[in-house]
Amino acid sequence: GIPRHIDISFVGSIDGYGDREGYVRSLKTSTHHFIRDGGQRENNLTPEQYARIMQSSKISLSFSRTRNQRQQTKGRVWEVTMCGAMLMEDENSGTAMWYEPNKDYVTFNSVPDLMQKVNHYLSHPEQMAEIAANGKKKADLYYNAKNWWSVIFKRCGIKLPQPDH
């Protein structure tokens, strides 16, 4: 129920991530309302501040590469989709194992590609809302806390008590 007044956001580090800097620079010079904040090593946000930015965003970015350029599925993928923003992430095979590209989230492969897709989805809010809703629905259904902890406990050999009916 929070108004989505931020067009696009990225909550995470850019220091030491050369690939992210070009994307952020392009978004800062665009005409869109863009917010860049947070990161583990930069301007630490409280969990509430972190979530509020994503809950207030129409689109939120994630980048899959680590500082040494390895691909990694970031927790941000689930955080963005659970907050109901449309996830946009650089093309990678990791996130595509969990979500369907261009149905549950949108991929990009270059700064021009990102900018074209940001412009497209912000000018087609019904398409953006549909993709965001698909991502949220999948996150709520499959990647919720109950399912997460059930897998962890099962792998650890811990049997959970069954509720009385």
Short mmCIF file of C-alpha atoms in Angstrom, two decimals:
data_model
loop_
_atom_site.label_atom_id
_atom_site.label_comp_id
_atom_site.label_asym_id
_atom_site.label_seq_id
_atom_site.Cartn_x
_atom_site.Cartn_y
_atom_site.Cartn_z
CA GLY A 1 0.00 0.00 0.00
CA ILE A 2 3.00 2.35 -0.09
CA PRO A 3 2.95 4.79 -3.03
CA ARG A 4 5.63 3.96 -5.60
CA HIS A 5 7.08 7.42 -6.14
CA ILE A 6 10.62 6.25 -7.06
CA ASP A 7 10.95 5.32 -10.73
CA ILE A 8 14.06 3.21 -10.31
CA SER A 9 16.35 2.32 -7.43
CA PHE A 10 19.53 0.47 -6.68
CA VAL A 11 20.26 -0.30 -3.05
CA GLY A 12 23.75 -1.73 -2.90
CA SER A 13 27.44 -1.04 -3.27
CA ILE A 14 29.11 0.39 -6.34
CA ASP A 15 32.61 0.87 -4.91
CA GLY A 16 34.84 -1.80 -6.39
CA TYR A 17 32.22 -2.93 -8.90
CA GLY A 18 33.35 -1.34 -12.16
CA ASP A 19 30.39 -2.68 -14.13
CA ARG A 20 27.83 -1.03 -11.83
CA GLU A 21 29.31 2.45 -12.05
CA GLY A 22 28.37 2.96 -15.72
CA TYR A 23 24.80 1.84 -15.12
CA VAL A 24 24.41 4.11 -12.08
CA ARG A 25 25.99 7.08 -13.86
CA SER A 26 23.57 6.71 -16.80
CA LEU A 27 20.56 6.48 -14.49
CA LYS A 28 21.70 9.53 -12.50
CA THR A 29 21.81 11.62 -15.69
CA SER A 30 18.44 10.39 -16.95
CA THR A 31 15.20 12.27 -16.41
CA HIS A 32 13.84 9.52 -14.17
CA HIS A 33 13.60 9.71 -10.39
CA PHE A 34 16.51 7.43 -9.50
CA ILE A 35 17.68 6.57 -5.97
CA ARG A 36 21.01 4.87 -5.24
CA ASP A 37 21.77 4.14 -1.61
CA GLY A 38 23.07 1.61 0.85
CA GLY A 39 25.36 -1.32 0.44
CA GLN A 40 27.19 -3.38 3.04
CA ARG A 41 30.18 -1.07 3.00
CA GLU A 42 28.53 2.20 2.02
CA ASN A 43 25.96 4.19 4.01
CA ASN A 44 24.51 1.24 5.87
CA LEU A 45 20.73 1.41 5.96
CA THR A 46 18.49 -0.12 8.58
CA PRO A 47 16.41 -3.04 7.31
CA GLU A 48 13.37 -0.74 7.45
CA GLN A 49 15.08 1.95 5.32
CA TYR A 50 16.29 -0.69 2.86
CA ALA A 51 12.83 -2.20 2.48
CA ARG A 52 11.12 1.21 2.27
CA ILE A 53 13.17 2.17 -0.78
CA MET A 54 12.24 -1.06 -2.56
CA GLN A 55 8.60 -0.78 -1.50
CA SER A 56 8.55 2.77 -2.89
CA SER A 57 10.19 1.81 -6.20
CA LYS A 58 8.53 0.94 -9.46
CA ILE A 59 11.73 -0.75 -10.68
CA SER A 60 14.66 -1.90 -8.55
CA LEU A 61 17.99 -3.09 -9.93
CA SER A 62 20.16 -6.01 -8.99
CA PHE A 63 23.56 -6.98 -10.35
CA SER A 64 24.71 -10.59 -10.33
CA ARG A 65 28.47 -10.10 -10.48
CA THR A 66 30.74 -10.15 -7.44
CA ARG A 67 33.79 -7.90 -7.17
CA ASN A 68 35.88 -10.61 -8.87
CA GLN A 69 33.30 -10.82 -11.69
CA ARG A 70 31.81 -14.18 -10.72
CA GLN A 71 28.07 -14.56 -11.10
CA GLN A 72 26.08 -14.89 -7.91
CA THR A 73 22.37 -14.85 -7.17
CA LYS A 74 22.01 -12.02 -4.68
CA GLY A 75 19.45 -11.98 -1.87
CA ARG A 76 18.33 -8.68 -3.39
CA VAL A 77 16.52 -10.73 -6.07
CA TRP A 78 14.03 -12.04 -3.50
CA GLU A 79 13.94 -8.79 -1.52
CA VAL A 80 12.93 -6.76 -4.58
CA THR A 81 10.27 -9.20 -5.76
CA MET A 82 8.82 -9.65 -2.26
CA CYS A 83 8.56 -5.86 -1.96
CA GLY A 84 6.50 -5.82 -5.19
CA ALA A 85 8.87 -3.75 -7.33
CA MET A 86 9.76 -4.93 -10.82
CA LEU A 87 13.20 -6.52 -10.68
CA MET A 88 15.69 -5.63 -13.42
CA GLU A 89 18.96 -7.54 -13.39
CA ASP A 90 21.89 -8.13 -15.70
CA GLU A 91 21.54 -11.31 -17.74
CA ASN A 92 22.78 -14.36 -15.87
CA SER A 93 21.95 -18.02 -15.51
CA GLY A 94 21.54 -17.96 -11.72
CA THR A 95 18.44 -15.83 -11.38
CA ALA A 96 16.89 -17.59 -14.37
CA MET A 97 16.88 -20.80 -12.29
CA TRP A 98 14.43 -19.16 -9.86
CA TYR A 99 12.45 -16.71 -12.00
CA GLU A 100 11.48 -16.63 -15.66
CA PRO A 101 13.24 -13.81 -17.53
CA ASN A 102 10.93 -11.18 -19.03
CA LYS A 103 7.92 -12.73 -17.28
CA ASP A 104 8.85 -12.50 -13.56
CA TYR A 105 11.69 -9.97 -13.99
CA VAL A 106 13.48 -8.13 -16.80
CA THR A 107 17.07 -8.68 -17.89
CA PHE A 108 19.52 -6.23 -19.47
CA ASN A 109 22.94 -6.71 -21.04
CA SER A 110 24.38 -3.21 -21.50
CA VAL A 111 23.84 0.40 -20.47
CA PRO A 112 21.89 1.22 -23.68
CA ASP A 113 19.76 -1.92 -23.20
CA LEU A 114 19.02 -0.97 -19.58
CA MET A 115 18.08 2.58 -20.51
CA GLN A 116 15.83 1.42 -23.36
CA LYS A 117 14.03 -1.04 -21.06
CA VAL A 118 13.68 1.46 -18.20
CA ASN A 119 12.13 3.96 -20.64
CA HIS A 120 9.86 1.30 -22.11
CA TYR A 121 8.48 -0.02 -18.83
CA LEU A 122 8.05 3.39 -17.22
CA SER A 123 6.02 4.45 -20.26
CA HIS A 124 4.04 1.15 -20.19
CA PRO A 125 3.04 0.90 -16.52
CA GLU A 126 0.56 -1.92 -17.13
CA GLN A 127 3.33 -4.18 -18.49
CA MET A 128 5.64 -3.19 -15.62
CA ALA A 129 2.91 -3.92 -13.06
CA GLU A 130 2.22 -7.33 -14.61
CA ILE A 131 5.89 -8.38 -14.46
CA ALA A 132 6.22 -7.06 -10.89
CA ALA A 133 3.05 -8.96 -9.88
CA ASN A 134 4.37 -12.17 -11.49
CA GLY A 135 7.65 -11.85 -9.58
CA LYS A 136 5.88 -11.13 -6.31
CA LYS A 137 3.46 -14.00 -6.78
CA LYS A 138 6.30 -16.45 -7.43
CA ALA A 139 8.29 -15.11 -4.46
CA ASP A 140 5.28 -15.34 -2.13
CA LEU A 141 4.37 -18.84 -3.32
CA TYR A 142 7.77 -20.54 -3.56
CA TYR A 143 10.39 -18.43 -1.79
CA ASN A 144 8.63 -17.47 1.42
CA ALA A 145 10.15 -17.87 4.88
CA LYS A 146 8.20 -21.05 5.70
CA ASN A 147 9.47 -22.83 2.59
CA TRP A 148 13.02 -21.54 3.13
CA TRP A 149 13.28 -22.75 6.71
CA SER A 150 11.59 -26.07 5.89
CA VAL A 151 14.35 -26.79 3.36
CA ILE A 152 17.07 -25.76 5.82
CA PHE A 153 15.68 -27.91 8.64
CA LYS A 154 15.17 -30.87 6.30
CA ARG A 155 18.78 -30.67 5.06
CA CYS A 156 19.95 -30.52 8.69
CA GLY A 157 17.85 -33.58 9.54
CA ILE A 158 15.57 -31.67 11.90
CA LYS A 159 11.94 -32.76 11.94
CA LEU A 160 9.49 -30.00 12.70
CA PRO A 161 6.50 -30.71 14.91
CA GLN A 162 3.25 -31.00 13.00
CA PRO A 163 0.44 -28.67 14.08
CA ASP A 164 -2.56 -30.25 15.80
CA HIS A 165 -5.73 -30.03 13.74
#
